[in-house]
Tab-separated table of C-alpha atoms in Angstrom:
chain	number	residue	atom	x	y	z
A	1500	ASP	CA	0.000	0.000	0.000
A	1501	ALA	CA	1.143	3.526	-0.732
A	1502	ASP	CA	2.521	5.548	2.156
A	1503	VAL	CA	0.899	8.785	1.011
A	1504	THR	CA	-2.496	8.665	-0.656
A	1505	GLN	CA	-4.533	11.403	-2.246
A	1506	THR	CA	-8.204	11.439	-3.153
A	1507	PRO	CA	-9.562	12.050	-5.652
A	1508	ARG	CA	-6.889	11.399	-8.277
A	1509	ASN	CA	-8.752	13.420	-10.871
A	1510	ARG	CA	-11.471	16.004	-10.500
A	1511	ILE	CA	-13.384	18.255	-12.844
A	1512	THR	CA	-15.401	21.031	-11.285
A	1513	LYS	CA	-17.061	24.288	-12.254
A	1514	THR	CA	-16.143	27.834	-11.366
A	1515	GLY	CA	-17.524	28.817	-7.984
A	1516	LYS	CA	-17.823	25.326	-6.589
A	1517	ARG	CA	-16.252	24.319	-3.289
A	1518	ILE	CA	-14.071	21.254	-3.445
A	1519	MET	CA	-11.866	19.366	-1.049
A	1520	LEU	CA	-8.743	17.361	-1.774
A	1521	GLU	CA	-7.752	14.835	0.834
A	1522	CYS	CA	-4.413	13.424	1.834
A	1523	SER	CA	-3.626	10.544	4.168
A	1524	GLN	CA	-0.299	9.102	5.206
A	1525	THR	CA	0.850	5.980	6.990
A	1526	LYS	CA	4.467	7.056	7.456
A	1527	GLY	CA	3.871	8.463	10.933
A	1528	HIS	CA	5.336	11.833	9.934
A	1529	ASP	CA	4.401	15.024	11.761
A	1530	ARG	CA	5.002	17.363	8.853
A	1531	MET	CA	2.601	17.594	5.934
A	1532	TYR	CA	2.506	19.891	2.917
A	1533	TRP	CA	0.330	20.872	-0.015
A	1534	TYR	CA	1.898	21.963	-3.310
A	1535	ARG	CA	0.564	22.810	-6.712
A	1536	GLN	CA	2.403	22.171	-9.937
A	1537	ASP	CA	1.941	24.268	-13.050
A	1538	PRO	CA	3.823	23.770	-16.325
A	1539	GLY	CA	7.083	25.713	-16.345
A	1540	LEU	CA	6.720	26.817	-12.721
A	1541	GLY	CA	7.745	23.726	-10.822
A	1542	LEU	CA	6.048	23.067	-7.510
A	1543	ARG	CA	4.896	25.865	-5.263
A	1544	LEU	CA	3.970	25.539	-1.618
A	1545	ILE	CA	0.362	26.306	-0.675
A	1546	TYR	CA	0.194	25.359	3.012
A	1547	TYR	CA	2.211	23.338	5.460
A	1548	SER	CA	1.640	21.863	8.886
A	1549	PHE	CA	4.266	20.743	11.383
A	1550	ASP	CA	1.734	19.129	13.683
A	1551	VAL	CA	-2.007	19.047	14.226
A	1552	LYS	CA	-2.036	22.450	15.923
A	1553	ASP	CA	0.455	24.151	13.657
A	1554	ILE	CA	-0.673	25.305	10.211
A	1555	ASN	CA	1.182	27.833	8.110
A	1556	LYS	CA	0.660	29.600	4.821
A	1557	GLY	CA	3.003	28.915	1.964
A	1558	GLU	CA	3.839	31.180	-0.936
A	1559	ILE	CA	0.495	30.884	-2.754
A	1560	SER	CA	-2.203	30.350	-0.097
A	1561	ASP	CA	-4.789	32.831	-1.423
A	1562	GLY	CA	-7.968	31.042	-2.444
A	1563	TYR	CA	-7.116	27.925	-0.451
A	1564	SER	CA	-7.690	26.683	3.082
A	1565	VAL	CA	-6.546	23.562	4.900
A	1566	SER	CA	-7.538	21.346	7.768
A	1567	ARG	CA	-5.307	18.991	9.723
A	1568	GLN	CA	-7.837	16.564	11.119
A	1569	ALA	CA	-5.257	14.216	12.595
A	1570	GLN	CA	-1.567	13.522	12.349
A	1571	ALA	CA	-2.245	11.349	9.338
A	1572	LYS	CA	-4.754	13.554	7.498
A	1573	PHE	CA	-4.356	16.931	5.825
A	1574	SER	CA	-7.090	18.324	3.560
A	1575	LEU	CA	-6.939	21.168	1.077
A	1576	SER	CA	-10.083	23.126	0.193
A	1577	LEU	CA	-10.860	25.501	-2.618
A	1578	GLU	CA	-13.702	27.568	-1.243
A	1579	SER	CA	-14.777	28.926	-4.621
A	1580	ALA	CA	-12.833	27.343	-7.435
A	1581	ILE	CA	-11.605	29.463	-10.343
A	1582	PRO	CA	-10.069	28.359	-13.660
A	1583	ASN	CA	-6.524	29.455	-12.768
A	1584	GLN	CA	-6.577	26.897	-9.964
A	1585	THR	CA	-6.454	24.202	-12.609
A	1586	ALA	CA	-3.250	22.354	-11.749
A	1587	LEU	CA	-1.698	19.182	-10.421
A	1588	TYR	CA	-1.822	19.128	-6.623
A	1589	PHE	CA	0.596	17.181	-4.461
A	1590	CYS	CA	0.507	16.314	-0.820
A	1591	ALA	CA	3.816	15.521	0.881
A	1592	THR	CA	5.048	14.392	4.283
A	1593	SER	CA	8.392	14.554	6.015
A	1594	ASP	CA	9.970	13.676	9.317
A	1595	SER	CA	12.647	15.974	10.744
A	1596	TYR	CA	15.473	16.442	8.260
A	1597	ARG	CA	14.514	13.710	5.880
A	1598	ALA	CA	13.258	14.108	2.384
A	1599	GLN	CA	9.673	14.943	1.630
A	1600	TYR	CA	7.675	12.051	0.270
A	1601	PHE	CA	4.949	12.875	-2.168
A	1602	GLY	CA	1.555	11.419	-2.878
A	1603	PRO	CA	0.537	10.461	-6.411
A	1604	GLY	CA	-1.058	13.829	-7.131
A	1605	THR	CA	-4.564	15.077	-7.910
A	1606	ARG	CA	-5.299	16.527	-11.330
A	1607	LEU	CA	-7.851	19.311	-10.955
A	1608	LEU	CA	-9.636	20.986	-13.834
A	1609	VAL	CA	-11.801	24.009	-13.117
A	1610	LEU	CA	-14.126	24.893	-15.962
B	766	ALA	CA	14.930	34.364	0.007
B	767	GLN	CA	15.734	31.016	-1.456
B	768	LYS	CA	15.846	30.275	-5.140
B	769	VAL	CA	16.601	27.272	-7.298
B	770	THR	CA	17.352	27.641	-10.993
B	771	GLN	CA	17.347	24.851	-13.530
B	772	ALA	CA	18.379	26.677	-16.649
B	773	GLN	CA	17.808	23.740	-18.989
B	774	THR	CA	14.121	23.588	-19.778
B	775	GLU	CA	14.378	20.571	-22.050
B	776	ILE	CA	17.129	18.133	-22.975
B	777	SER	CA	16.948	15.509	-25.671
B	778	VAL	CA	19.517	12.717	-25.981
B	779	VAL	CA	19.891	9.377	-27.672
B	780	GLU	CA	20.017	6.249	-25.577
B	781	LYS	CA	23.445	5.447	-24.063
B	782	GLU	CA	24.552	9.066	-24.096
B	783	ASP	CA	25.581	10.680	-20.828
B	784	VAL	CA	23.566	13.694	-19.762
B	785	THR	CA	24.035	16.294	-17.030
B	786	LEU	CA	21.206	18.287	-15.516
B	787	ASP	CA	22.247	21.585	-13.990
B	788	CYS	CA	20.999	23.081	-10.746
B	789	VAL	CA	22.072	26.370	-9.206
B	790	TYR	CA	20.704	27.573	-5.911
B	791	GLU	CA	20.642	30.684	-3.761
B	792	THR	CA	20.314	30.801	0.005
B	793	ARG	CA	21.618	32.835	2.896
B	794	ASP	CA	21.522	29.883	5.230
B	795	THR	CA	24.704	28.122	6.212
B	796	THR	CA	22.949	24.816	6.774
B	797	TYR	CA	20.611	23.523	4.129
B	798	TYR	CA	19.671	20.443	2.167
B	799	LEU	CA	19.498	19.809	-1.538
B	800	PHE	CA	17.329	17.251	-3.287
B	801	TRP	CA	16.639	15.787	-6.664
B	802	TYR	CA	13.249	14.357	-7.608
B	803	LYS	CA	12.139	12.513	-10.724
B	804	GLN	CA	8.666	12.882	-12.192
B	805	PRO	CA	7.980	10.215	-14.826
B	806	PRO	CA	5.106	10.540	-17.306
B	807	SER	CA	2.795	8.859	-14.794
B	808	GLY	CA	3.048	12.017	-12.694
B	809	GLU	CA	4.267	10.900	-9.292
B	810	LEU	CA	7.320	12.489	-7.691
B	811	VAL	CA	10.114	10.085	-6.874
B	812	PHE	CA	12.797	11.047	-4.371
B	813	LEU	CA	16.311	10.448	-5.722
B	814	ILE	CA	18.806	12.002	-3.345
B	815	ARG	CA	19.295	14.355	-0.394
B	816	ARG	CA	22.525	16.219	0.251
B	817	ASN	CA	23.605	18.195	3.339
B	818	SER	CA	25.331	21.531	2.860
B	819	PHE	CA	28.287	20.428	4.955
B	820	ASP	CA	28.951	17.293	2.919
B	821	GLU	CA	30.496	18.049	-0.442
B	822	GLN	CA	31.397	14.502	-1.355
B	823	ASN	CA	30.132	13.471	-4.722
B	824	GLU	CA	27.738	10.566	-4.758
B	825	ILE	CA	27.204	7.757	-7.209
B	826	SER	CA	24.264	5.401	-7.316
B	827	GLY	CA	24.334	3.056	-10.256
B	828	ARG	CA	24.099	5.166	-13.399
B	829	TYR	CA	23.291	8.294	-11.379
B	830	SER	CA	25.856	10.643	-9.908
B	831	TRP	CA	25.660	14.010	-8.211
B	832	ASN	CA	28.262	16.778	-8.079
B	833	PHE	CA	27.771	19.248	-5.220
B	834	GLN	CA	29.964	22.370	-5.262
B	835	LYS	CA	29.337	25.001	-2.602
B	836	SER	CA	31.798	27.398	-4.212
B	837	THR	CA	29.533	27.708	-7.251
B	838	SER	CA	26.230	26.943	-5.464
B	839	SER	CA	25.581	24.074	-7.800
B	840	PHE	CA	24.222	20.580	-7.405
B	841	ASN	CA	24.378	18.908	-10.794
B	842	PHE	CA	22.983	15.511	-11.679
B	843	THR	CA	24.526	13.197	-14.274
B	844	ILE	CA	22.954	10.130	-15.819
B	845	THR	CA	25.494	7.823	-17.425
B	846	ALA	CA	24.492	5.636	-20.363
B	847	SER	CA	20.965	7.027	-20.437
B	848	GLN	CA	18.003	4.791	-21.078
B	849	VAL	CA	14.519	5.430	-22.411
B	850	VAL	CA	13.131	4.829	-18.912
B	851	ASP	CA	15.081	7.865	-17.717
B	852	SER	CA	12.710	10.082	-19.695
B	853	ALA	CA	11.024	12.273	-17.104
B	854	VAL	CA	10.943	15.729	-15.590
B	855	TYR	CA	13.680	16.202	-13.027
B	856	PHE	CA	13.399	18.713	-10.209
B	857	CYS	CA	16.102	20.115	-8.013
B	858	ALA	CA	14.968	21.448	-4.630
B	859	LEU	CA	16.420	23.300	-1.639
B	860	ARG	CA	15.395	23.218	1.981
B	861	SER	CA	16.705	25.255	4.872
B	862	ALA	CA	17.469	23.669	8.189
B	863	GLY	CA	16.243	26.561	10.301
B	864	GLY	CA	14.625	29.973	10.510
B	865	THR	CA	11.301	30.871	8.984
B	866	SER	CA	11.958	28.669	5.979
B	867	TYR	CA	12.375	25.627	8.154
B	868	GLY	CA	11.245	22.451	6.460
B	869	LYS	CA	9.911	24.080	3.295
B	870	LEU	CA	11.133	22.928	-0.079
B	871	THR	CA	11.863	25.428	-2.832
B	872	PHE	CA	11.758	23.773	-6.238
B	873	GLY	CA	13.406	24.641	-9.503
B	874	GLN	CA	11.295	24.843	-12.620
B	875	GLY	CA	12.248	21.348	-13.702
B	876	THR	CA	14.139	19.931	-16.679
B	877	ILE	CA	12.317	17.738	-19.156
B	878	LEU	CA	14.613	14.918	-20.227
B	879	THR	CA	13.725	12.876	-23.285
B	880	VAL	CA	15.824	9.838	-24.120
B	881	HIS	CA	15.282	8.516	-27.635
B	882	PRO	CA	15.923	4.881	-28.554
């Protein structure tokens, strides 16, 4: 079984709709992250959480919110989706100084 | 502020050629970590290597090797005898060990590598 899972893997939604992307991990890591990937821009950090009570904005948090329901779960919400939020979204986890381990990604299309 | 630059947007080689992917970084931190990730066509991100800023030894893993040079702020990645399965997007990333950037990865724009048979 995968250590970091994301649901859904693909999603098509309409402008103005609220959607939630979910991430779960079985690695036992405290740190979790949400990134978005756009062609030619690499990955950019949306939000990160170092434990259940610690949530921080990344470089592109506008239009997004997150919830850390448990150590193993970190959800990303788009309150009112817009077309320029069409992207590939990755969840990642890490423990202390180790590498970040990424989920398989969620492809989101906002029409 | 941290920055990672991968100047090569796309590289195309023929199988069995050697290829080097460049990565240049900027940081004010004295302790930091550098990473390389591979993103194959299937889309997932695969961790390849992590390097500490205080360890400048080059590393070799099979056909992969990494050359870390603090003097030029570079962390280049070489694939020897490339294979079609090496075709992917490769990302270089930087992470600080402390301060307000603690734990956050800064990614380069990625290099698309295509290996032709």
